[in-house]
PDB file of C-alpha atoms in Angstrom:
ATOM      1  CA  MET A   1      84.470  63.191  18.106  1.00 46.00           C
ATOM      2  CA  ASP A   2      82.504  60.154  18.045  1.00 50.00           C
ATOM      3  CA  LYS A   3      79.891  60.203  15.268  1.00 56.00           C
ATOM      4  CA  GLN A   4      76.559  58.105  15.695  1.00 53.00           C
ATOM      5  CA  SER A   5      75.390  56.201  13.229  1.00 52.00           C
ATOM      6  CA  PRO A   6      71.957  57.365  11.285  1.00 51.00           C
ATOM      7  CA  MET A   7      70.498  54.143  12.887  1.00 50.00           C
ATOM      8  CA  THR A   8      71.020  55.477  16.271  1.00 56.00           C
ATOM      9  CA  ASP A   9      69.865  58.890  15.664  1.00 66.00           C
ATOM     10  CA  ALA A  10      66.852  57.633  14.503  1.00 70.00           C
ATOM     11  CA  LEU A  11      66.325  55.782  17.276  1.00 72.00           C
ATOM     12  CA  ASP A  12      67.043  58.314  19.613  1.00 76.00           C
ATOM     13  CA  PHE A  13      64.597  60.614  17.849  1.00 73.00           C
ATOM     14  CA  ALA A  14      62.089  58.095  17.977  1.00 73.00           C
ATOM     15  CA  LYS A  15      62.660  57.561  21.438  1.00 77.00           C
ATOM     16  CA  ALA A  16      62.774  61.204  22.619  1.00 77.00           C
ATOM     17  CA  ASN A  17      59.666  61.916  20.430  1.00 77.00           C
ATOM     18  CA  TRP A  18      57.447  58.893  20.867  1.00 82.00           C
ATOM     19  CA  TRP A  19      54.679  61.104  22.225  1.00 84.00           C
ATOM     20  CA  MET A  20      54.706  62.825  19.079  1.00 84.00           C
ATOM     21  CA  PHE A  21      53.639  59.915  17.041  1.00 82.00           C
ATOM     22  CA  LEU A  22      51.068  59.220  19.801  1.00 89.00           C
ATOM     23  CA  LEU A  23      49.681  62.588  19.827  1.00 89.00           C
ATOM     24  CA  GLY A  24      49.536  62.621  16.012  1.00 85.00           C
ATOM     25  CA  GLY A  25      48.027  59.172  15.792  1.00 88.00           C
ATOM     26  CA  VAL A  26      45.259  60.169  18.154  1.00 91.00           C
ATOM     27  CA  LEU A  27      44.845  63.672  16.011  1.00 88.00           C
ATOM     28  CA  TYR A  28      44.296  61.438  13.078  1.00 87.00           C
ATOM     29  CA  ILE A  29      42.081  58.911  14.522  1.00 92.00           C
ATOM     30  CA  LEU A  30      39.749  61.965  15.651  1.00 89.00           C
ATOM     31  CA  PHE A  31      39.675  63.481  12.440  1.00 85.00           C
ATOM     32  CA  GLY A  32      39.065  59.806  10.495  1.00 88.00           C
ATOM     33  CA  VAL A  33      36.444  59.392  12.949  1.00 91.00           C
ATOM     34  CA  LEU A  34      34.790  63.005  12.343  1.00 86.00           C
ATOM     35  CA  ALA A  35      35.151  62.481   8.523  1.00 85.00           C
ATOM     36  CA  LEU A  36      33.241  59.235   8.302  1.00 90.00           C
ATOM     37  CA  ALA A  37      30.840  60.260  10.866  1.00 91.00           C
ATOM     38  CA  ARG A  38      29.881  63.544   8.668  1.00 88.00           C
ATOM     39  CA  PRO A  39      32.014  63.421   5.147  1.00 84.00           C
ATOM     40  CA  ALA A  40      30.189  66.547   3.478  1.00 78.00           C
ATOM     41  CA  GLU A  41      30.856  68.773   6.520  1.00 80.00           C
ATOM     42  CA  ALA A  42      34.280  67.663   6.952  1.00 80.00           C
ATOM     43  CA  LEU A  43      35.277  68.062   3.261  1.00 78.00           C
ATOM     44  CA  LEU A  44      33.724  71.604   2.952  1.00 79.00           C
ATOM     45  CA  ALA A  45      35.104  72.499   6.392  1.00 78.00           C
ATOM     46  CA  LEU A  46      38.658  71.606   5.310  1.00 76.00           C
ATOM     47  CA  ALA A  47      38.453  73.279   2.173  1.00 77.00           C
ATOM     48  CA  VAL A  48      38.038  76.325   3.841  1.00 81.00           C
ATOM     49  CA  ILE A  49      40.558  75.769   6.538  1.00 79.00           C
ATOM     50  CA  PHE A  50      42.957  75.039   3.747  1.00 76.00           C
ATOM     51  CA  ALA A  51      42.015  78.217   1.938  1.00 80.00           C
ATOM     52  CA  ALA A  52      42.495  80.252   5.092  1.00 85.00           C
ATOM     53  CA  PHE A  53      45.742  78.569   5.272  1.00 83.00           C
ATOM     54  CA  LEU A  54      47.032  79.749   2.105  1.00 80.00           C
ATOM     55  CA  LEU A  55      45.952  83.391   2.523  1.00 89.00           C
ATOM     56  CA  VAL A  56      47.617  83.844   5.775  1.00 90.00           C
ATOM     57  CA  ASP A  57      50.831  82.060   4.647  1.00 87.00           C
ATOM     58  CA  GLY A  58      50.661  84.041   1.455  1.00 88.00           C
ATOM     59  CA  VAL A  59      50.508  87.343   3.579  1.00 93.00           C
ATOM     60  CA  PHE A  60      53.168  86.428   5.814  1.00 90.00           C
ATOM     61  CA  SER A  61      55.511  85.136   3.242  1.00 87.00           C
ATOM     62  CA  VAL A  62      54.934  88.655   1.395  1.00 91.00           C
ATOM     63  CA  VAL A  63      55.488  90.278   4.662  1.00 92.00           C
ATOM     64  CA  ARG A  64      58.731  88.317   5.451  1.00 87.00           C
ATOM     65  CA  ALA A  65      60.084  88.914   1.953  1.00 85.00           C
ATOM     66  CA  LEU A  66      59.463  92.920   2.122  1.00 90.00           C
ATOM     67  CA  ALA A  67      61.278  93.286   5.558  1.00 87.00           C
ATOM     68  CA  ALA A  68      64.291  91.103   4.026  1.00 82.00           C
ATOM     69  CA  LYS A  69      65.806  93.952   2.045  1.00 82.00           C
ATOM     70  CA  GLY A  70      68.603  92.782   0.301  1.00 77.00           C
ATOM     71  CA  ALA A  71      68.328  89.171   0.814  1.00 76.00           C
ATOM     72  CA  ASP A  72      69.048  86.536  -1.758  1.00 73.00           C
ATOM     73  CA  GLY A  73      65.873  84.838  -2.858  1.00 75.00           C
ATOM     74  CA  ARG A  74      63.494  86.918  -1.173  1.00 76.00           C
ATOM     75  CA  TRP A  75      61.544  87.742  -4.496  1.00 84.00           C
ATOM     76  CA  TRP A  76      60.998  83.998  -4.952  1.00 83.00           C
ATOM     77  CA  VAL A  77      59.391  84.058  -1.548  1.00 82.00           C
ATOM     78  CA  PHE A  78      57.373  87.366  -2.360  1.00 88.00           C
ATOM     79  CA  PHE A  79      56.071  85.779  -5.466  1.00 89.00           C
ATOM     80  CA  GLY A  80      55.249  82.511  -3.615  1.00 85.00           C
ATOM     81  CA  GLY A  81      53.456  84.725  -1.197  1.00 86.00           C
ATOM     82  CA  LEU A  82      51.628  86.192  -3.818  1.00 91.00           C
ATOM     83  CA  LEU A  83      50.585  82.997  -5.493  1.00 87.00           C
ATOM     84  CA  SER A  84      49.301  81.632  -1.841  1.00 84.00           C
ATOM     85  CA  ILE A  85      47.281  84.778  -1.495  1.00 91.00           C
ATOM     86  CA  LEU A  86      45.551  84.392  -4.922  1.00 88.00           C
ATOM     87  CA  VAL A  87      44.726  80.768  -4.575  1.00 81.00           C
ATOM     88  CA  GLY A  88      43.514  81.456  -0.922  1.00 83.00           C
ATOM     89  CA  LEU A  89      41.189  84.355  -2.251  1.00 87.00           C
ATOM     90  CA  TYR A  90      39.737  82.337  -5.246  1.00 83.00           C
ATOM     91  CA  ALA A  91      39.558  79.143  -2.682  1.00 78.00           C
ATOM     92  CA  LEU A  92      37.397  81.329   0.085  1.00 83.00           C
ATOM     93  CA  LEU A  93      35.399  82.726  -2.686  1.00 83.00           C
ATOM     94  CA  GLY A  94      34.406  79.603  -3.910  1.00 76.00           C
ATOM     95  CA  PRO A  95      35.136  76.567  -1.415  1.00 68.00           C
ATOM     96  CA  VAL A  96      33.076  74.154  -3.469  1.00 68.00           C
ATOM     97  CA  ASN A  97      35.513  74.804  -6.318  1.00 69.00           C
ATOM     98  CA  THR A  98      38.214  74.412  -3.404  1.00 72.00           C
ATOM     99  CA  VAL A  99      37.154  70.725  -2.753  1.00 73.00           C
ATOM    100  CA  LEU A 100      39.216  69.432  -6.122  1.00 76.00           C
ATOM    101  CA  LEU A 101      42.333  71.760  -5.158  1.00 75.00           C
ATOM    102  CA  PHE A 102      42.042  70.174  -1.693  1.00 73.00           C
ATOM    103  CA  VAL A 103      42.095  66.806  -3.013  1.00 77.00           C
ATOM    104  CA  TYR A 104      45.270  67.294  -4.830  1.00 82.00           C
ATOM    105  CA  VAL A 105      47.062  68.613  -1.616  1.00 77.00           C
ATOM    106  CA  ILE A 106      45.520  65.867   0.419  1.00 77.00           C
ATOM    107  CA  ALA A 107      47.063  63.552  -2.517  1.00 83.00           C
ATOM    108  CA  PHE A 108      50.427  65.109  -2.710  1.00 86.00           C
ATOM    109  CA  GLN A 109      50.775  65.296   1.159  1.00 80.00           C
ATOM    110  CA  ALA A 110      49.672  61.895   1.697  1.00 83.00           C
ATOM    111  CA  ILE A 111      52.291  60.576  -1.003  1.00 90.00           C
ATOM    112  CA  LEU A 112      54.841  62.715   0.828  1.00 87.00           C
ATOM    113  CA  PHE A 113      53.889  61.699   4.113  1.00 85.00           C
ATOM    114  CA  GLY A 114      53.968  58.002   3.047  1.00 87.00           C
ATOM    115  CA  VAL A 115      57.729  58.234   1.409  1.00 89.00           C
ATOM    116  CA  THR A 116      59.114  60.105   4.432  1.00 85.00           C
ATOM    117  CA  VAL A 117      57.666  57.492   6.882  1.00 83.00           C
ATOM    118  CA  PHE A 118      58.794  54.689   4.656  1.00 85.00           C
ATOM    119  CA  MET A 119      62.372  55.870   4.827  1.00 86.00           C
ATOM    120  CA  PHE A 120      62.177  56.657   8.694  1.00 82.00           C
ATOM    121  CA  GLY A 121      61.508  53.003   8.734  1.00 82.00           C
ATOM    122  CA  VAL A 122      64.501  51.977   6.586  1.00 81.00           C
ATOM    123  CA  ASN A 123      66.589  53.939   8.970  1.00 78.00           C
ATOM    124  CA  ILE A 124      65.254  52.564  12.184  1.00 78.00           C
ATOM    125  CA  ARG A 125      64.839  48.998  10.873  1.00 74.00           C
ATOM    126  CA  LYS A 126      67.979  47.543  12.567  1.00 74.00           C
ATOM    127  CA  ALA A 127      67.170  49.080  16.127  1.00 74.00           C
ATOM    128  CA  VAL A 128      63.477  48.429  16.557  1.00 71.00           C
ATOM    129  CA  SER A 129      61.567  45.599  16.082  1.00 74.00           C
ATOM    130  CA  GLY A 130      58.172  46.308  14.679  1.00 72.00           C
ATOM    131  CA  GLU A 131      59.358  48.748  11.932  1.00 74.00           C
ATOM    132  CA  TRP A 132      56.887  47.197   9.396  1.00 83.00           C
ATOM    133  CA  VAL A 133      54.342  49.449  10.880  1.00 84.00           C
ATOM    134  CA  LEU A 134      56.230  52.246   9.426  1.00 83.00           C
ATOM    135  CA  TYR A 135      56.354  50.516   5.993  1.00 88.00           C
ATOM    136  CA  VAL A 136      52.597  49.594   5.795  1.00 90.00           C
ATOM    137  CA  THR A 137      52.036  53.229   7.184  1.00 87.00           C
ATOM    138  CA  GLY A 138      54.278  54.869   4.089  1.00 88.00           C
ATOM    139  CA  VAL A 139      52.668  52.159   1.506  1.00 93.00           C
ATOM    140  CA  VAL A 140      49.212  52.628   2.611  1.00 91.00           C
ATOM    141  CA  SER A 141      49.576  56.565   2.573  1.00 88.00           C
ATOM    142  CA  VAL A 142      51.475  56.570  -0.868  1.00 93.00           C
ATOM    143  CA  LEU A 143      48.529  54.330  -2.603  1.00 92.00           C
ATOM    144  CA  PHE A 144      46.007  56.530  -1.194  1.00 86.00           C
ATOM    145  CA  GLY A 145      47.712  59.623  -2.511  1.00 88.00           C
ATOM    146  CA  LEU A 146      48.102  57.956  -6.016  1.00 91.00           C
ATOM    147  CA  LEU A 147      44.521  56.948  -6.082  1.00 86.00           C
ATOM    148  CA  LEU A 148      43.445  60.612  -5.762  1.00 83.00           C
ATOM    149  CA  VAL A 149      45.855  61.728  -8.278  1.00 85.00           C
ATOM    150  CA  TRP A 150      44.564  59.055 -10.482  1.00 85.00           C
ATOM    151  CA  ALA A 151      40.754  59.585 -10.101  1.00 80.00           C
ATOM    152  CA  PRO A 152      40.326  63.115  -8.440  1.00 76.00           C
ATOM    153  CA  GLY A 153      36.808  63.269  -9.846  1.00 63.00           C
ATOM    154  CA  ILE A 154      35.424  60.413  -7.553  1.00 65.00           C
ATOM    155  CA  GLY A 155      33.322  63.048  -5.707  1.00 56.00           C
ATOM    156  CA  GLY A 156      33.557  64.892  -2.837  1.00 61.00           C
ATOM    157  CA  LEU A 157      32.201  62.651  -0.270  1.00 71.00           C
ATOM    158  CA  SER A 158      33.933  59.689  -1.160  1.00 73.00           C
ATOM    159  CA  VAL A 159      37.223  61.749  -0.791  1.00 72.00           C
ATOM    160  CA  SER A 160      36.032  62.839   2.603  1.00 79.00           C
ATOM    161  CA  LEU A 161      35.445  58.914   3.142  1.00 83.00           C
ATOM    162  CA  MET A 162      38.524  57.995   1.938  1.00 79.00           C
ATOM    163  CA  ALA A 163      40.525  60.529   3.916  1.00 79.00           C
ATOM    164  CA  GLY A 164      38.686  59.582   6.929  1.00 86.00           C
ATOM    165  CA  ALA A 165      39.277  55.966   6.423  1.00 90.00           C
ATOM    166  CA  TRP A 166      43.103  56.683   5.565  1.00 88.00           C
ATOM    167  CA  SER A 167      43.366  59.102   8.609  1.00 87.00           C
ATOM    168  CA  LEU A 168      41.928  56.273  10.787  1.00 91.00           C
ATOM    169  CA  VAL A 169      44.092  53.504   9.525  1.00 92.00           C
ATOM    170  CA  ILE A 170      47.523  56.014   9.827  1.00 90.00           C
ATOM    171  CA  GLY A 171      46.397  57.025  13.397  1.00 90.00           C
ATOM    172  CA  ILE A 172      46.154  53.454  14.461  1.00 93.00           C
ATOM    173  CA  LEU A 173      49.166  52.626  13.116  1.00 91.00           C
ATOM    174  CA  ARG A 174      50.938  55.610  14.483  1.00 89.00           C
ATOM    175  CA  VAL A 175      49.934  55.073  18.034  1.00 92.00           C
ATOM    176  CA  LEU A 176      50.983  51.374  17.657  1.00 92.00           C
ATOM    177  CA  PHE A 177      54.401  52.688  16.630  1.00 88.00           C
ATOM    178  CA  ALA A 178      54.593  55.164  19.573  1.00 88.00           C
ATOM    179  CA  PHE A 179      53.749  52.443  21.951  1.00 90.00           C
ATOM    180  CA  ARG A 180      56.241  50.117  20.291  1.00 88.00           C
ATOM    181  CA  VAL A 181      59.020  52.560  20.857  1.00 84.00           C
ATOM    182  CA  ARG A 182      57.824  53.427  24.309  1.00 85.00           C
ATOM    183  CA  ARG A 183      57.941  49.706  25.247  1.00 86.00           C
ATOM    184  CA  LEU A 184      61.534  49.959  23.795  1.00 79.00           C
ATOM    185  CA  MET A 185      62.303  52.482  26.006  1.00 78.00           C
ATOM    186  CA  ARG A 186      61.250  50.997  28.952  1.00 79.00           C
ATOM    187  CA  SER A 187      62.923  47.404  28.426  1.00 77.00           C
ATOM    188  CA  ALA A 188      66.129  49.709  27.739  1.00 71.00           C
ATOM    189  CA  THR A 189      66.129  50.974  31.068  1.00 71.00           C
ATOM    190  CA  ASN A 190      64.991  47.843  33.102  1.00 66.00           C
TER     191      ASN A 190
END
């Protein structure tokens, strides 16, 4: 069996899913515009949605763990679910207090997103010209996340504005990458 190189696999993935990059980019842009236009409302709404997500995810984790009688590791899932429920309830009861927790979640998500996008660029670099967009996306995202970790008390409005600006930049870069991959696909079929 002929095994493809990681570069070809990454390229095939990008070609098959270019529309996901485009859709994600458009969603990032929409959130960015909304967060920049109405920062206070955006941050509070996101904190409440985040709290609800934690609560629902916790409930599902507890239910899955209890249903998986005898499965290895189910108690870790159970206790993780209980922790999510407690944090979700705390956050829903005090959404203003949740903003700081939400800031840290945004920070760590931005860092993880940045690292994964940068590494995807490394995997695809020999097959696609313009992978620099992925490198820039990754670096901007990591720097944003590190800034939030370093100075979480910069204020809710500034966090919302920074998240909006970050989202807008990331969205534009993702849209650019999607069109580059699509153009690569079209040139390969001609």
